[in-house]
């Protein structure tokens, strides 16, 4: 369920290891399909206890942005992988992308020893922006159905709400309201706005990351467990950068986009970039390395989404190299960055289909700027200011990926966002944290701008750059 409060969304909610190219169109649908297999298909099959089962079949209907750009985002392949029982964190890219051709050949799923008809080209149904002639509960909606002959015996509507988060719709097919505050656990350091977070830091005199660690402990996640997972996330960042810097060729999908990170990195190492650029191209090259891996369907971390997965790893690698930061400092930065992402998720959105790219690259820039400022010893006020600068200069940014692929403008957009995040960090560290527009106000504006934005600019590939 959707938590009402930002303090209930933790670092491991915002940073999830998964598969490219999209968190809302690949990771979310894959988890949704796995959920349908585990929670609807498997229990139904078990109830049959050996009775006649050969008429069972599964259908997945994709609506809204998933229908408009799902082919470019490999949503169909992700659904196949989830339906055969794979999870984006534990499964490797090769087995994930083999699922669809194998199902197309065999035409059956195997659940609890029972075969169920499922041919991707027939049983994945690309719908439009209406469901049963009604509006959608969310721009990324999937309806899974299990049929016995012509009769629907199980049905579940799942919403992929961005960053790999999924929610199930209620029995009327509507998005459930956020969890009631009264049902949430009491935390030692409650906050639900940037203003409240800064006030908690000032009141407790705790380092900003420590406050979040103590809240997480109250929610059942020990510091040891949290740091173990963050260490794996940092390792995945690095592996992704290294793979991106050592791979060239053409990205899949038909747009014939050439991978550039490897060649740019060589130019950097040979000192052949423009003199005035110096080493400043490094964050751009690192960001592009990760986003090229994402576009190729590789293993990446949502930060907070896959489309924006390159920005934070690029900023972390750049600062680690420049300032020789320790693993613990890098983890502390991630913890603070996740708090900024949680505020955006709670008060605006991290979904390109809901608010455009301001929700993805914009959020990532704010997270990176806030987390980097924390890592470099900034005050809580400076952290808030850095995050505000990060989001303010992405307000109104549309999502218009060409051919629905997470390539153009997405890859370069992460490079530009990484540079902005580093600049926001430097600007806030050079000031006293006093500034005119608060982060809370900027998030209000971001939400309203997303609501006002025409649907063609919200991950539907029907406007802007997508029109060529
Ligand atoms: S334009 Fe931005 S929001 Fe849209 S797919 Fe690309 S990275 Fe994601």
mmCIF file of N, CA, C and O in Angstrom, residues 377-412:
data_model
loop_
_atom_site.group_PDB
_atom_site.id
_atom_site.type_symbol
_atom_site.label_atom_id
_atom_site.label_comp_id
_atom_site.label_asym_id
_atom_site.label_seq_id
_atom_site.Cartn_x
_atom_site.Cartn_y
_atom_site.Cartn_z
ATOM 1 N N UNK A 377 29.468 17.221 4.168
ATOM 2 C CA UNK A 377 29.436 17.918 5.452
ATOM 3 C C UNK A 377 28.506 19.116 5.516
ATOM 4 O O UNK A 377 28.616 19.943 6.432
ATOM 5 N N UNK A 378 27.570 19.234 4.547
ATOM 6 C CA UNK A 378 26.634 20.362 4.560
ATOM 7 C C UNK A 378 25.665 20.293 5.737
ATOM 8 O O UNK A 378 25.426 19.224 6.307
ATOM 9 N N UNK A 379 25.126 21.440 6.112
ATOM 10 C CA UNK A 379 24.133 21.496 7.195
ATOM 11 C C UNK A 379 22.784 21.001 6.662
ATOM 12 O O UNK A 379 22.578 20.952 5.443
ATOM 13 N N UNK A 380 21.836 20.702 7.563
ATOM 14 C CA UNK A 380 20.506 20.300 7.080
ATOM 15 C C UNK A 380 19.883 21.359 6.171
ATOM 16 O O UNK A 380 19.228 21.034 5.174
ATOM 17 N N UNK A 381 20.114 22.646 6.494
ATOM 18 C CA UNK A 381 19.556 23.723 5.660
ATOM 19 C C UNK A 381 20.199 23.713 4.266
ATOM 20 O O UNK A 381 19.524 23.942 3.254
ATOM 21 N N UNK A 382 21.501 23.456 4.221
ATOM 22 C CA UNK A 382 22.173 23.409 2.913
ATOM 23 C C UNK A 382 21.719 22.195 2.106
ATOM 24 O O UNK A 382 21.601 22.258 0.884
ATOM 25 N N UNK A 383 21.452 21.087 2.793
ATOM 26 C CA UNK A 383 20.947 19.885 2.098
ATOM 27 C C UNK A 383 19.598 20.204 1.443
ATOM 28 O O UNK A 383 19.354 19.892 0.274
ATOM 29 N N UNK A 384 18.742 20.856 2.230
ATOM 30 C CA UNK A 384 17.406 21.209 1.710
ATOM 31 C C UNK A 384 17.537 22.164 0.528
ATOM 32 O O UNK A 384 16.838 22.040 -0.483
ATOM 33 N N UNK A 385 18.464 23.125 0.642
ATOM 34 C CA UNK A 385 18.651 24.090 -0.437
ATOM 35 C C UNK A 385 19.170 23.400 -1.708
ATOM 36 O O UNK A 385 18.682 23.666 -2.804
ATOM 37 N N UNK A 386 20.143 22.512 -1.541
ATOM 38 C CA UNK A 386 20.704 21.825 -2.718
ATOM 39 C C UNK A 386 19.614 21.033 -3.446
ATOM 40 O O UNK A 386 19.511 21.062 -4.674
ATOM 41 N N UNK A 387 18.782 20.330 -2.666
ATOM 42 C CA UNK A 387 17.714 19.530 -3.285
ATOM 43 C C UNK A 387 16.716 20.441 -3.996
ATOM 44 O O UNK A 387 16.230 20.121 -5.087
ATOM 45 N N UNK A 388 16.450 21.592 -3.385
ATOM 46 C CA UNK A 388 15.496 22.527 -4.013
ATOM 47 C C UNK A 388 16.047 23.046 -5.332
ATOM 48 O O UNK A 388 15.333 23.113 -6.333
ATOM 49 N N UNK A 389 17.341 23.381 -5.343
ATOM 50 C CA UNK A 389 17.939 23.853 -6.612
ATOM 51 C C UNK A 389 17.824 22.736 -7.660
ATOM 52 O O UNK A 389 17.475 22.968 -8.807
ATOM 53 N N UNK A 390 18.102 21.516 -7.215
ATOM 54 C CA UNK A 390 18.055 20.364 -8.133
ATOM 55 C C UNK A 390 16.700 20.207 -8.790
ATOM 56 O O UNK A 390 16.609 19.947 -9.998
ATOM 57 N N UNK A 391 15.634 20.365 -8.015
ATOM 58 C CA UNK A 391 14.305 20.160 -8.617
ATOM 59 C C UNK A 391 13.835 21.417 -9.343
ATOM 60 O O UNK A 391 13.214 21.336 -10.412
ATOM 61 N N UNK A 392 14.161 22.593 -8.783
ATOM 62 C CA UNK A 392 13.644 23.853 -9.370
ATOM 63 C C UNK A 392 14.019 23.967 -10.843
ATOM 64 O O UNK A 392 13.223 24.433 -11.656
ATOM 65 N N UNK A 393 15.219 23.508 -11.179
ATOM 66 C CA UNK A 393 15.674 23.719 -12.565
ATOM 67 C C UNK A 393 15.354 22.530 -13.476
ATOM 68 O O UNK A 393 15.931 22.396 -14.559
ATOM 69 N N UNK A 394 14.415 21.708 -12.999
ATOM 70 C CA UNK A 394 13.841 20.672 -13.872
ATOM 71 C C UNK A 394 12.321 20.823 -13.966
ATOM 72 O O UNK A 394 11.675 20.004 -14.635
ATOM 73 N N UNK A 395 11.764 21.820 -13.271
ATOM 74 C CA UNK A 395 10.296 21.950 -13.275
ATOM 75 C C UNK A 395 9.782 22.077 -14.712
ATOM 76 O O UNK A 395 10.328 22.838 -15.508
ATOM 77 N N UNK A 396 8.754 21.316 -15.009
ATOM 78 C CA UNK A 396 8.130 21.391 -16.342
ATOM 79 C C UNK A 396 8.795 20.503 -17.378
ATOM 80 O O UNK A 396 8.337 20.448 -18.522
ATOM 81 N N UNK A 397 9.832 19.787 -17.009
ATOM 82 C CA UNK A 397 10.534 18.960 -18.010
ATOM 83 C C UNK A 397 9.644 17.796 -18.452
ATOM 84 O O UNK A 397 9.133 17.039 -17.632
ATOM 85 N N UNK A 398 9.457 17.691 -19.754
ATOM 86 C CA UNK A 398 8.530 16.702 -20.303
ATOM 87 C C UNK A 398 9.207 15.350 -20.520
ATOM 88 O O UNK A 398 10.426 15.250 -20.503
ATOM 89 N N UNK A 399 8.378 14.350 -20.734
ATOM 90 C CA UNK A 399 8.872 13.008 -21.065
ATOM 91 C C UNK A 399 8.388 12.679 -22.474
ATOM 92 O O UNK A 399 7.195 12.490 -22.696
ATOM 93 N N UNK A 400 9.321 12.627 -23.424
ATOM 94 C CA UNK A 400 8.934 12.405 -24.827
ATOM 95 C C UNK A 400 9.947 11.506 -25.535
ATOM 96 O O UNK A 400 10.540 11.879 -26.543
ATOM 97 N N UNK A 401 10.161 10.289 -24.980
ATOM 98 C CA UNK A 401 11.210 9.440 -25.546
ATOM 99 C C UNK A 401 10.905 8.993 -26.977
ATOM 100 O O UNK A 401 9.799 8.542 -27.272
ATOM 101 N N UNK A 402 11.902 9.132 -27.844
ATOM 102 C CA UNK A 402 11.709 8.782 -29.260
ATOM 103 C C UNK A 402 11.502 7.271 -29.392
ATOM 104 O O UNK A 402 12.253 6.477 -28.814
ATOM 105 N N UNK A 403 10.481 6.900 -30.127
ATOM 106 C CA UNK A 403 10.063 5.496 -30.340
ATOM 107 C C UNK A 403 9.743 4.793 -29.011
ATOM 108 O O UNK A 403 9.757 3.556 -28.941
ATOM 109 N N UNK A 404 9.517 5.576 -27.957
ATOM 110 C CA UNK A 404 9.205 4.972 -26.660
ATOM 111 C C UNK A 404 10.397 4.263 -26.038
ATOM 112 O O UNK A 404 10.248 3.528 -25.058
ATOM 113 N N UNK A 405 11.594 4.485 -26.590
ATOM 114 C CA UNK A 405 12.800 3.831 -26.053
ATOM 115 C C UNK A 405 13.439 4.742 -25.014
ATOM 116 O O UNK A 405 13.416 5.962 -25.161
ATOM 117 N N UNK A 406 14.039 4.154 -23.990
ATOM 118 C CA UNK A 406 14.651 4.976 -22.932
ATOM 119 C C UNK A 406 16.081 5.319 -23.371
ATOM 120 O O UNK A 406 17.070 4.907 -22.769
ATOM 121 N N UNK A 407 16.173 6.054 -24.468
ATOM 122 C CA UNK A 407 17.481 6.349 -25.073
ATOM 123 C C UNK A 407 17.647 7.838 -25.373
ATOM 124 O O UNK A 407 18.533 8.499 -24.833
ATOM 125 N N UNK A 408 16.789 8.364 -26.230
ATOM 126 C CA UNK A 408 16.847 9.789 -26.582
ATOM 127 C C UNK A 408 15.512 10.409 -26.184
ATOM 128 O O UNK A 408 14.471 9.966 -26.677
ATOM 129 N N UNK A 409 15.526 11.359 -25.248
ATOM 130 C CA UNK A 409 16.644 12.127 -24.707
ATOM 131 C C UNK A 409 17.245 11.566 -23.409
ATOM 132 O O UNK A 409 18.109 12.200 -22.808
ATOM 133 N N UNK A 410 16.794 10.409 -22.967
ATOM 134 C CA UNK A 410 17.045 9.960 -21.590
ATOM 135 C C UNK A 410 18.531 9.854 -21.217
ATOM 136 O O UNK A 410 18.931 10.233 -20.117
ATOM 137 N N UNK A 411 19.351 9.309 -22.118
ATOM 138 C CA UNK A 411 20.759 9.039 -21.761
ATOM 139 C C UNK A 411 21.490 10.360 -21.490
ATOM 140 O O UNK A 411 22.092 10.545 -20.423
ATOM 141 N N UNK A 412 21.410 11.275 -22.421
ATOM 142 C CA UNK A 412 22.090 12.574 -22.214
ATOM 143 C C UNK A 412 21.453 13.361 -21.084
ATOM 144 O O UNK A 412 22.103 14.145 -20.410
#
